[in-house]
Amino acid sequence: MAIGRLALTNFRNHADAVIAPDEPMIVLAGENGAGKTNILEAISLLAPGRGLRGAALRDMARQGGPGGFAISAHIGDGQVGTGTDAATPDKRQVRIDGRTASANALSGQLAISWLTPAMDRLFLESPGGRRRFLDRLVLARDPAHAHHSLRYEAAMRARNALLGDEAPADPAWLAALEAQMAEHGAAIDTARRALIAELAAQIAVSAQHLFARPGLALSGWEGRESDLIAALASGRSRDKAAGRTLSGPHRADLLVRHLGKEQDAALCSTGEQKALLLSMILAHAELVRARSGRPLVILLDEVAAHLDPIRRGVLFDRLRATGGQVWMTGTEASLFEGLGAATRLIVDNGHVDSV
């Protein structure tokens, strides 16, 4: 079991919730606003980043509570926890097996991916959302991706600040920051392209089981460290005028096509776009199961609501075949009647009870 026990304290609308699943498939049923998605969000915070909502930490503490929140989970024989306290509501704290750790260290504990209704517009919105989606998939495959992303962003912020100063920036300091960006940027780009290639191969193998067959590509900068160093050095005046860095992997975009229709995902129907996302999540889960030594956790918010019974059955079978731990939410327990053995819970106004 990936997560043997999950405890939430003063998180969102959950004052004190404990869940100890006894099956790898977990169903959270309840009305809208009951707190189902809050549980998925808490689990998503057991990975680096801001969770599946991308919310500010201070907004996660329970309203009317003492301030701060805590999330803890038993993973195998170990324990992982994260949260904040009332004195520093914007500062995230992480503990792994009782010891203070960085948020990036969480990437070595679980391989987590998720799909939420808010992602239904992923193909229609800005490239930033698609990059974040891709990076979550990469992180589940390669925990080192978090380190490279953090270092790249830190170096880029420092470079932007130097270029934004009225006084001329020190060329040597700029060159040092650009070298850091190039080192970590090349690693980011390599990891993304490797994941896309592996996903494409997995999609080809699993094509007959998928809801739709996605074709994946990455646009934007591609090259060696030396190429990015040269691009950053030659673009200093341009970047200073723009107020931001215009070259590098932070400008990349994940391109997705519906191969069955030979059509860009952005031009597909909402149902087809959802099918493409589900296919990517399933193929990624199969890939992670085969190549990652960490437990796999899949979070699916309201995933069954718009599927007919036959498609729901196919989805449940594919999810079970991944071998991962799957947490699903729905407003009606009847949506999961064909799921088979599962831990089934009712969520009601921040309270969690067994069915």
mmCIF file of C-alpha atoms in Angstrom:
data_model
loop_
_atom_site.group_PDB
_atom_site.id
_atom_site.type_symbol
_atom_site.label_atom_id
_atom_site.label_comp_id
_atom_site.label_asym_id
_atom_site.label_seq_id
_atom_site.Cartn_x
_atom_site.Cartn_y
_atom_site.Cartn_z
ATOM 1 C CA MET A 1 0.000 0.000 0.000
ATOM 2 C CA ALA A 2 1.489 3.361 -1.038
ATOM 3 C CA ILE A 3 -0.220 5.366 1.725
ATOM 4 C CA GLY A 4 -1.125 3.108 4.628
ATOM 5 C CA ARG A 5 -2.540 5.905 6.765
ATOM 6 C CA LEU A 6 -3.344 9.539 6.008
ATOM 7 C CA ALA A 7 -4.050 12.142 8.693
ATOM 8 C CA LEU A 8 -5.212 15.735 8.163
ATOM 9 C CA THR A 9 -5.205 18.301 10.955
ATOM 10 C CA ASN A 10 -6.832 21.703 10.402
ATOM 11 C CA PHE A 11 -6.467 21.334 6.644
ATOM 12 C CA ARG A 12 -9.167 23.121 4.626
ATOM 13 C CA ASN A 13 -12.492 21.997 6.141
ATOM 14 C CA HIS A 14 -11.004 18.939 7.877
ATOM 15 C CA ALA A 15 -10.332 19.554 11.561
ATOM 16 C CA ASP A 16 -9.121 16.031 12.245
ATOM 17 C CA ALA A 17 -9.489 13.329 9.603
ATOM 18 C CA VAL A 18 -7.799 9.929 9.489
ATOM 19 C CA ILE A 19 -7.999 7.492 6.584
ATOM 20 C CA ALA A 20 -6.441 4.016 6.658
ATOM 21 C CA PRO A 21 -7.211 2.380 3.292
ATOM 22 C CA ASP A 22 -7.232 -1.412 3.125
ATOM 23 C CA GLU A 23 -7.534 -1.600 -0.680
ATOM 24 C CA PRO A 24 -5.460 0.098 -3.402
ATOM 25 C CA MET A 25 -8.639 1.610 -4.896
ATOM 26 C CA ILE A 26 -10.128 4.330 -2.665
ATOM 27 C CA VAL A 27 -13.463 6.033 -3.338
ATOM 28 C CA LEU A 28 -14.427 9.324 -1.676
ATOM 29 C CA ALA A 29 -18.134 10.049 -2.214
ATOM 30 C CA GLY A 30 -20.092 13.058 -1.042
ATOM 31 C CA GLU A 31 -21.846 16.239 -2.039
ATOM 32 C CA ASN A 32 -20.099 19.183 -3.634
ATOM 33 C CA GLY A 33 -18.203 21.157 -0.999
ATOM 34 C CA ALA A 34 -18.032 18.225 1.430
ATOM 35 C CA GLY A 35 -14.217 18.127 1.361
ATOM 36 C CA LYS A 36 -13.433 15.326 -1.110
ATOM 37 C CA THR A 37 -11.085 17.348 -3.287
ATOM 38 C CA ASN A 38 -9.424 18.723 -0.149
ATOM 39 C CA ILE A 39 -8.260 15.181 0.663
ATOM 40 C CA LEU A 40 -6.763 14.790 -2.813
ATOM 41 C CA GLU A 41 -5.091 18.179 -2.446
ATOM 42 C CA ALA A 42 -3.559 17.091 0.861
ATOM 43 C CA ILE A 43 -2.099 13.988 -0.796
ATOM 44 C CA SER A 44 -0.747 16.077 -3.667
ATOM 45 C CA LEU A 45 1.233 18.099 -1.102
ATOM 46 C CA LEU A 46 3.221 14.948 -0.338
ATOM 47 C CA ALA A 47 5.143 15.864 -3.500
ATOM 48 C CA PRO A 48 7.143 19.021 -4.229
ATOM 49 C CA GLY A 49 5.158 22.008 -5.427
ATOM 50 C CA ARG A 50 1.951 23.784 -4.502
ATOM 51 C CA GLY A 51 -0.431 20.860 -4.908
ATOM 52 C CA LEU A 52 -3.226 20.203 -7.357
ATOM 53 C CA ARG A 53 -4.892 23.573 -6.780
ATOM 54 C CA GLY A 54 -1.703 25.655 -6.790
ATOM 55 C CA ALA A 55 -3.051 27.564 -3.791
ATOM 56 C CA ALA A 56 -1.193 29.709 -1.283
ATOM 57 C CA LEU A 57 -0.230 27.852 1.879
ATOM 58 C CA ARG A 58 -2.047 30.271 4.191
ATOM 59 C CA ASP A 59 -5.299 29.528 2.348
ATOM 60 C CA MET A 60 -5.053 25.831 3.181
ATOM 61 C CA ALA A 61 -5.394 26.268 6.947
ATOM 62 C CA ARG A 62 -8.896 25.618 8.275
ATOM 63 C CA GLN A 63 -11.003 28.736 8.649
ATOM 64 C CA GLY A 64 -11.734 29.327 12.311
ATOM 65 C CA GLY A 65 -8.901 26.996 13.304
ATOM 66 C CA PRO A 66 -5.798 27.832 15.316
ATOM 67 C CA GLY A 67 -3.799 28.668 12.180
ATOM 68 C CA GLY A 68 -1.461 26.376 10.295
ATOM 69 C CA PHE A 69 -2.174 22.821 9.220
ATOM 70 C CA ALA A 70 -0.590 19.376 9.208
ATOM 71 C CA ILE A 71 -0.658 16.445 6.787
ATOM 72 C CA SER A 72 1.017 13.155 7.627
ATOM 73 C CA ALA A 73 1.174 9.798 5.888
ATOM 74 C CA HIS A 74 2.581 6.354 6.569
ATOM 75 C CA ILE A 75 4.428 5.151 3.487
ATOM 76 C CA GLY A 76 5.691 1.624 3.917
ATOM 77 C CA ASP A 77 7.649 1.591 7.162
ATOM 78 C CA GLY A 78 8.283 5.339 7.069
ATOM 79 C CA GLN A 79 6.362 8.504 7.809
ATOM 80 C CA VAL A 80 6.152 11.742 5.863
ATOM 81 C CA GLY A 81 4.607 15.005 6.996
ATOM 82 C CA THR A 82 4.152 18.547 5.775
ATOM 83 C CA GLY A 83 2.328 21.675 6.900
ATOM 84 C CA THR A 84 2.643 25.149 8.377
ATOM 85 C CA ASP A 85 2.264 26.784 11.779
ATOM 86 C CA ALA A 86 0.322 29.867 12.779
ATOM 87 C CA ALA A 87 3.453 31.986 13.229
ATOM 88 C CA THR A 88 4.699 31.351 9.679
ATOM 89 C CA PRO A 89 1.614 30.532 7.569
ATOM 90 C CA ASP A 90 3.484 30.970 4.278
ATOM 91 C CA LYS A 91 6.454 28.785 5.185
ATOM 92 C CA ARG A 92 6.137 25.106 4.368
ATOM 93 C CA GLN A 93 7.639 22.580 6.758
ATOM 94 C CA VAL A 94 8.522 19.005 5.801
ATOM 95 C CA ARG A 95 9.545 16.058 7.930
ATOM 96 C CA ILE A 96 10.575 12.626 6.696
ATOM 97 C CA ASP A 97 10.893 9.895 9.297
ATOM 98 C CA GLY A 98 10.981 12.515 12.037
ATOM 99 C CA ARG A 99 13.707 14.645 10.483
ATOM 100 C CA THR A 100 13.382 18.062 8.919
ATOM 101 C CA ALA A 101 13.727 17.923 5.151
ATOM 102 C CA SER A 102 13.243 20.109 2.097
ATOM 103 C CA ALA A 103 10.078 19.982 0.009
ATOM 104 C CA ASN A 104 12.148 18.653 -2.888
ATOM 105 C CA ALA A 105 13.077 15.628 -0.765
ATOM 106 C CA LEU A 106 9.450 14.528 -1.003
ATOM 107 C CA SER A 107 10.054 13.564 -4.635
ATOM 108 C CA GLY A 108 11.866 10.446 -3.448
ATOM 109 C CA GLN A 109 8.900 9.169 -1.414
ATOM 110 C CA LEU A 110 5.982 8.798 -3.823
ATOM 111 C CA ALA A 111 5.317 9.058 -7.551
ATOM 112 C CA ILE A 112 2.123 11.138 -7.711
ATOM 113 C CA SER A 113 0.006 12.243 -10.668
ATOM 114 C CA TRP A 114 -3.473 13.747 -10.797
ATOM 115 C CA LEU A 115 -6.335 14.766 -13.005
ATOM 116 C CA THR A 116 -8.917 17.347 -11.949
ATOM 117 C CA PRO A 117 -11.866 19.059 -13.679
ATOM 118 C CA ALA A 118 -9.829 22.289 -13.781
ATOM 119 C CA MET A 119 -7.433 20.532 -16.159
ATOM 120 C CA ASP A 120 -10.166 20.039 -18.768
ATOM 121 C CA ARG A 121 -9.005 23.319 -20.343
ATOM 122 C CA LEU A 122 -5.333 22.372 -20.307
ATOM 123 C CA PHE A 123 -5.056 22.358 -24.107
ATOM 124 C CA LEU A 124 -6.813 25.715 -24.484
ATOM 125 C CA GLU A 125 -4.886 27.767 -21.947
ATOM 126 C CA SER A 126 -1.336 29.119 -21.755
ATOM 127 C CA PRO A 127 1.787 26.953 -22.226
ATOM 128 C CA GLY A 128 2.590 27.392 -18.530
ATOM 129 C CA GLY A 129 -0.144 24.996 -17.456
ATOM 130 C CA ARG A 130 1.000 22.371 -19.932
ATOM 131 C CA ARG A 131 4.615 22.733 -18.765
ATOM 132 C CA ARG A 132 3.538 22.213 -15.154
ATOM 133 C CA PHE A 133 1.523 19.148 -16.172
ATOM 134 C CA LEU A 134 4.500 17.712 -18.045
ATOM 135 C CA ASP A 135 6.890 18.487 -15.191
ATOM 136 C CA ARG A 136 4.666 16.622 -12.725
ATOM 137 C CA LEU A 137 4.836 13.581 -14.981
ATOM 138 C CA VAL A 138 8.606 13.950 -15.277
ATOM 139 C CA LEU A 139 8.974 14.328 -11.510
ATOM 140 C CA ALA A 140 7.100 11.080 -10.894
ATOM 141 C CA ARG A 141 9.580 9.379 -13.221
ATOM 142 C CA ASP A 142 12.742 11.285 -12.198
ATOM 143 C CA PRO A 143 12.948 12.762 -8.649
ATOM 144 C CA ALA A 144 16.067 14.768 -9.606
ATOM 145 C CA HIS A 145 13.878 16.937 -11.834
ATOM 146 C CA ALA A 146 12.753 18.915 -8.772
ATOM 147 C CA HIS A 147 16.347 19.895 -7.937
ATOM 148 C CA HIS A 148 17.133 21.042 -11.466
ATOM 149 C CA SER A 149 13.891 23.018 -11.703
ATOM 150 C CA LEU A 150 14.512 24.762 -8.376
ATOM 151 C CA ARG A 151 18.094 25.706 -9.242
ATOM 152 C CA TYR A 152 17.153 26.898 -12.727
ATOM 153 C CA GLU A 153 14.358 29.127 -11.425
ATOM 154 C CA ALA A 154 16.580 30.572 -8.689
ATOM 155 C CA ALA A 155 19.361 31.430 -11.154
ATOM 156 C CA MET A 156 16.871 32.945 -13.605
ATOM 157 C CA ARG A 157 15.294 35.141 -10.914
ATOM 158 C CA ALA A 158 18.725 36.386 -9.879
ATOM 159 C CA ARG A 159 19.667 37.116 -13.504
ATOM 160 C CA ASN A 160 16.406 38.985 -14.118
ATOM 161 C CA ALA A 161 16.987 41.056 -10.991
ATOM 162 C CA LEU A 162 20.506 41.982 -12.096
ATOM 163 C CA LEU A 163 19.330 42.966 -15.551
ATOM 164 C CA GLY A 164 16.541 45.019 -14.005
ATOM 165 C CA ASP A 165 18.875 47.167 -11.921
ATOM 166 C CA GLU A 166 19.572 50.693 -13.143
ATOM 167 C CA ALA A 167 23.301 50.202 -12.654
ATOM 168 C CA PRO A 168 25.052 48.034 -15.273
ATOM 169 C CA ALA A 169 25.199 44.411 -14.186
ATOM 170 C CA ASP A 170 28.531 42.734 -13.485
ATOM 171 C CA PRO A 171 29.250 40.652 -16.643
ATOM 172 C CA ALA A 172 31.108 38.010 -14.634
ATOM 173 C CA TRP A 173 28.184 37.552 -12.248
ATOM 174 C CA LEU A 174 25.746 37.384 -15.155
ATOM 175 C CA ALA A 175 27.937 34.790 -16.847
ATOM 176 C CA ALA A 176 28.000 32.685 -13.673
ATOM 177 C CA LEU A 177 24.212 32.780 -13.371
ATOM 178 C CA GLU A 178 23.804 31.954 -17.052
ATOM 179 C CA ALA A 179 26.125 28.985 -16.655
ATOM 180 C CA GLN A 180 23.908 27.725 -13.809
ATOM 181 C CA MET A 181 20.801 28.215 -15.918
ATOM 182 C CA ALA A 182 22.391 26.339 -18.798
ATOM 183 C CA GLU A 183 23.502 23.423 -16.631
ATOM 184 C CA HIS A 184 20.127 22.892 -15.001
ATOM 185 C CA GLY A 185 18.146 23.977 -18.057
ATOM 186 C CA ALA A 186 19.794 21.318 -20.198
ATOM 187 C CA ALA A 187 18.959 18.698 -17.563
ATOM 188 C CA ILE A 188 15.325 19.870 -17.478
ATOM 189 C CA ASP A 189 15.015 19.720 -21.256
ATOM 190 C CA THR A 190 16.677 16.305 -21.450
ATOM 191 C CA ALA A 191 14.374 14.864 -18.775
ATOM 192 C CA ARG A 192 11.259 16.252 -20.449
ATOM 193 C CA ARG A 193 12.176 14.895 -23.868
ATOM 194 C CA ALA A 194 13.149 11.523 -22.416
ATOM 195 C CA LEU A 195 9.776 11.261 -20.666
ATOM 196 C CA ILE A 196 7.924 12.210 -23.844
ATOM 197 C CA ALA A 197 9.809 9.553 -25.808
ATOM 198 C CA GLU A 198 9.092 6.912 -23.168
ATOM 199 C CA LEU A 199 5.430 7.932 -23.026
ATOM 200 C CA ALA A 200 5.143 7.712 -26.809
ATOM 201 C CA ALA A 201 6.552 4.186 -26.713
ATOM 202 C CA GLN A 202 4.174 3.215 -23.888
ATOM 203 C CA ILE A 203 1.208 4.734 -25.729
ATOM 204 C CA ALA A 204 2.083 2.685 -28.819
ATOM 205 C CA VAL A 205 2.153 -0.517 -26.749
ATOM 206 C CA SER A 206 -1.086 0.312 -24.915
ATOM 207 C CA ALA A 207 -2.956 1.847 -27.863
ATOM 208 C CA GLN A 208 -5.759 -0.712 -27.874
ATOM 209 C CA HIS A 209 -6.529 -0.011 -24.202
ATOM 210 C CA LEU A 210 -6.557 3.792 -24.372
ATOM 211 C CA PHE A 211 -9.548 6.113 -24.623
ATOM 212 C CA ALA A 212 -7.763 8.138 -27.314
ATOM 213 C CA ARG A 213 -4.251 7.943 -28.707
ATOM 214 C CA PRO A 214 -2.253 11.116 -27.988
ATOM 215 C CA GLY A 215 0.808 12.172 -29.950
ATOM 216 C CA LEU A 216 3.280 14.198 -27.889
ATOM 217 C CA ALA A 217 6.006 16.683 -28.747
ATOM 218 C CA LEU A 218 7.885 19.507 -27.021
ATOM 219 C CA SER A 219 8.354 22.880 -28.680
ATOM 220 C CA GLY A 220 10.854 25.559 -27.706
ATOM 221 C CA TRP A 221 14.540 25.608 -26.883
ATOM 222 C CA GLU A 222 16.489 22.403 -27.416
ATOM 223 C CA GLY A 223 20.251 22.075 -27.336
ATOM 224 C CA ARG A 224 23.426 21.819 -25.373
ATOM 225 C CA GLU A 225 24.510 23.840 -22.356
ATOM 226 C CA SER A 226 26.834 25.872 -24.580
ATOM 227 C CA ASP A 227 23.934 26.793 -26.872
ATOM 228 C CA LEU A 228 21.868 28.168 -24.005
ATOM 229 C CA ILE A 229 24.854 30.039 -22.558
ATOM 230 C CA ALA A 230 25.368 31.724 -25.942
ATOM 231 C CA ALA A 231 21.653 32.534 -26.309
ATOM 232 C CA LEU A 232 21.459 34.072 -22.827
ATOM 233 C CA ALA A 233 24.636 36.121 -23.287
ATOM 234 C CA SER A 234 23.547 37.506 -26.659
ATOM 235 C CA GLY A 235 20.029 38.201 -25.377
ATOM 236 C CA ARG A 236 20.871 40.331 -22.339
ATOM 237 C CA SER A 237 19.776 43.624 -23.894
ATOM 238 C CA ARG A 238 16.580 42.081 -25.210
ATOM 239 C CA ASP A 239 15.793 40.427 -21.867
ATOM 240 C CA LYS A 240 16.511 43.658 -19.985
ATOM 241 C CA ALA A 241 14.020 45.512 -22.195
ATOM 242 C CA ALA A 242 11.426 42.746 -21.824
ATOM 243 C CA GLY A 243 11.899 42.461 -18.072
ATOM 244 C CA ARG A 244 12.191 38.672 -18.305
ATOM 245 C CA THR A 245 14.312 35.906 -19.814
ATOM 246 C CA LEU A 246 13.120 34.959 -23.290
ATOM 247 C CA SER A 247 15.348 31.936 -23.962
ATOM 248 C CA GLY A 248 15.379 28.591 -22.185
ATOM 249 C CA PRO A 249 13.251 25.585 -21.236
ATOM 250 C CA HIS A 250 10.873 27.773 -19.193
ATOM 251 C CA ARG A 251 9.439 28.860 -22.565
ATOM 252 C CA ALA A 252 8.715 25.327 -23.807
ATOM 253 C CA ASP A 253 5.258 24.014 -24.618
ATOM 254 C CA LEU A 254 3.829 20.490 -24.569
ATOM 255 C CA LEU A 255 2.142 19.827 -27.919
ATOM 256 C CA VAL A 256 -0.557 17.142 -28.024
ATOM 257 C CA ARG A 257 -2.408 15.735 -31.047
ATOM 258 C CA HIS A 258 -5.293 13.298 -31.296
ATOM 259 C CA LEU A 259 -3.638 10.735 -33.553
ATOM 260 C CA GLY A 260 -6.891 8.996 -34.375
ATOM 261 C CA LYS A 261 -8.206 12.214 -35.932
ATOM 262 C CA GLU A 262 -4.863 13.812 -36.884
ATOM 263 C CA GLN A 263 -6.002 16.927 -35.061
ATOM 264 C CA ASP A 264 -4.422 19.207 -32.476
ATOM 265 C CA ALA A 265 -5.849 18.607 -28.996
ATOM 266 C CA ALA A 266 -6.922 22.253 -28.755
ATOM 267 C CA LEU A 267 -9.293 21.690 -31.697
ATOM 268 C CA CYS A 268 -10.868 18.536 -30.267
ATOM 269 C CA SER A 269 -14.124 18.394 -28.355
ATOM 270 C CA THR A 270 -14.162 18.626 -24.565
ATOM 271 C CA GLY A 271 -14.859 14.892 -24.334
ATOM 272 C CA GLU A 272 -11.980 14.079 -26.670
ATOM 273 C CA GLN A 273 -9.635 16.301 -24.686
ATOM 274 C CA LYS A 274 -10.628 14.507 -21.475
ATOM 275 C CA ALA A 275 -10.013 11.166 -23.217
ATOM 276 C CA LEU A 276 -6.541 12.321 -24.281
ATOM 277 C CA LEU A 277 -5.691 13.357 -20.722
ATOM 278 C CA LEU A 278 -6.925 10.049 -19.317
ATOM 279 C CA SER A 279 -4.861 8.162 -21.874
ATOM 280 C CA MET A 280 -1.755 10.126 -20.907
ATOM 281 C CA ILE A 281 -2.332 9.513 -17.192
ATOM 282 C CA LEU A 282 -2.842 5.777 -17.760
ATOM 283 C CA ALA A 283 0.196 5.402 -20.027
ATOM 284 C CA HIS A 284 2.287 7.368 -17.541
ATOM 285 C CA ALA A 285 1.116 5.148 -14.674
ATOM 286 C CA GLU A 286 2.117 2.034 -16.607
ATOM 287 C CA LEU A 287 5.491 3.596 -17.350
ATOM 288 C CA VAL A 288 6.138 4.574 -13.739
ATOM 289 C CA ARG A 289 5.104 1.123 -12.501
ATOM 290 C CA ALA A 290 7.670 -0.475 -14.801
ATOM 291 C CA ARG A 291 10.562 1.930 -14.239
ATOM 292 C CA SER A 292 10.208 3.597 -10.836
ATOM 293 C CA GLY A 293 11.022 2.051 -7.492
ATOM 294 C CA ARG A 294 8.626 4.357 -5.635
ATOM 295 C CA PRO A 295 4.961 3.673 -4.830
ATOM 296 C CA LEU A 296 2.581 5.122 -7.420
ATOM 297 C CA VAL A 297 -0.380 7.272 -6.356
ATOM 298 C CA ILE A 298 -3.012 8.494 -8.834
ATOM 299 C CA LEU A 299 -5.514 11.192 -7.821
ATOM 300 C CA LEU A 300 -8.669 11.508 -9.942
ATOM 301 C CA ASP A 301 -11.214 14.172 -9.055
ATOM 302 C CA GLU A 302 -14.752 13.611 -10.414
ATOM 303 C CA VAL A 303 -13.315 11.406 -13.154
ATOM 304 C CA ALA A 304 -16.318 9.077 -13.579
ATOM 305 C CA ALA A 305 -19.076 11.688 -13.753
ATOM 306 C CA HIS A 306 -19.164 12.077 -17.543
ATOM 307 C CA LEU A 307 -18.410 8.496 -18.557
ATOM 308 C CA ASP A 308 -21.056 5.947 -19.481
ATOM 309 C CA PRO A 309 -21.053 2.634 -17.531
ATOM 310 C CA ILE A 310 -19.035 0.778 -20.185
ATOM 311 C CA ARG A 311 -16.312 3.431 -20.301
ATOM 312 C CA ARG A 312 -16.258 3.626 -16.507
ATOM 313 C CA GLY A 313 -15.704 -0.129 -16.353
ATOM 314 C CA VAL A 314 -12.840 0.089 -18.831
ATOM 315 C CA LEU A 315 -11.279 2.936 -16.843
ATOM 316 C CA PHE A 316 -11.541 1.042 -13.552
ATOM 317 C CA ASP A 317 -9.933 -2.047 -15.100
ATOM 318 C CA ARG A 318 -7.046 0.014 -16.529
ATOM 319 C CA LEU A 319 -6.507 1.817 -13.239
ATOM 320 C CA ARG A 320 -6.389 -1.430 -11.293
ATOM 321 C CA ALA A 321 -3.922 -2.848 -13.827
ATOM 322 C CA THR A 322 -1.455 -0.022 -13.128
ATOM 323 C CA GLY A 323 -0.747 -1.559 -9.734
ATOM 324 C CA GLY A 324 -0.840 1.880 -8.137
ATOM 325 C CA GLN A 325 -2.942 3.317 -5.342
ATOM 326 C CA VAL A 326 -5.865 5.228 -6.858
ATOM 327 C CA TRP A 327 -7.914 7.863 -5.020
ATOM 328 C CA MET A 328 -11.154 8.861 -6.772
ATOM 329 C CA THR A 329 -13.910 11.285 -5.860
ATOM 330 C CA GLY A 330 -17.538 11.450 -6.961
ATOM 331 C CA THR A 331 -20.788 13.016 -5.852
ATOM 332 C CA GLU A 332 -22.569 9.673 -6.099
ATOM 333 C CA ALA A 333 -21.341 6.351 -4.741
ATOM 334 C CA SER A 334 -23.299 4.606 -7.494
ATOM 335 C CA LEU A 335 -20.744 5.842 -10.052
ATOM 336 C CA PHE A 336 -18.296 3.292 -8.630
ATOM 337 C CA GLU A 337 -20.557 0.228 -8.446
ATOM 338 C CA GLY A 338 -18.507 -1.616 -11.065
ATOM 339 C CA LEU A 339 -15.197 -0.938 -9.372
ATOM 340 C CA GLY A 340 -15.018 -4.107 -7.303
ATOM 341 C CA ALA A 341 -12.947 -4.312 -4.123
ATOM 342 C CA ALA A 342 -12.243 -0.835 -2.786
ATOM 343 C CA THR A 343 -12.037 1.283 0.342
ATOM 344 C CA ARG A 344 -15.292 3.246 0.137
ATOM 345 C CA LEU A 345 -15.699 6.373 2.227
ATOM 346 C CA ILE A 346 -18.348 9.053 2.662
ATOM 347 C CA VAL A 347 -17.163 12.634 3.075
ATOM 348 C CA ASP A 348 -19.612 15.019 4.725
ATOM 349 C CA ASN A 349 -18.684 18.556 5.795
ATOM 350 C CA GLY A 350 -15.127 17.654 6.702
ATOM 351 C CA HIS A 351 -15.984 14.299 8.282
ATOM 352 C CA VAL A 352 -14.871 10.997 6.760
ATOM 353 C CA ASP A 353 -16.739 7.772 7.494
ATOM 354 C CA SER A 354 -16.725 4.259 6.056
ATOM 355 C CA VAL A 355 -19.675 3.214 3.938
#
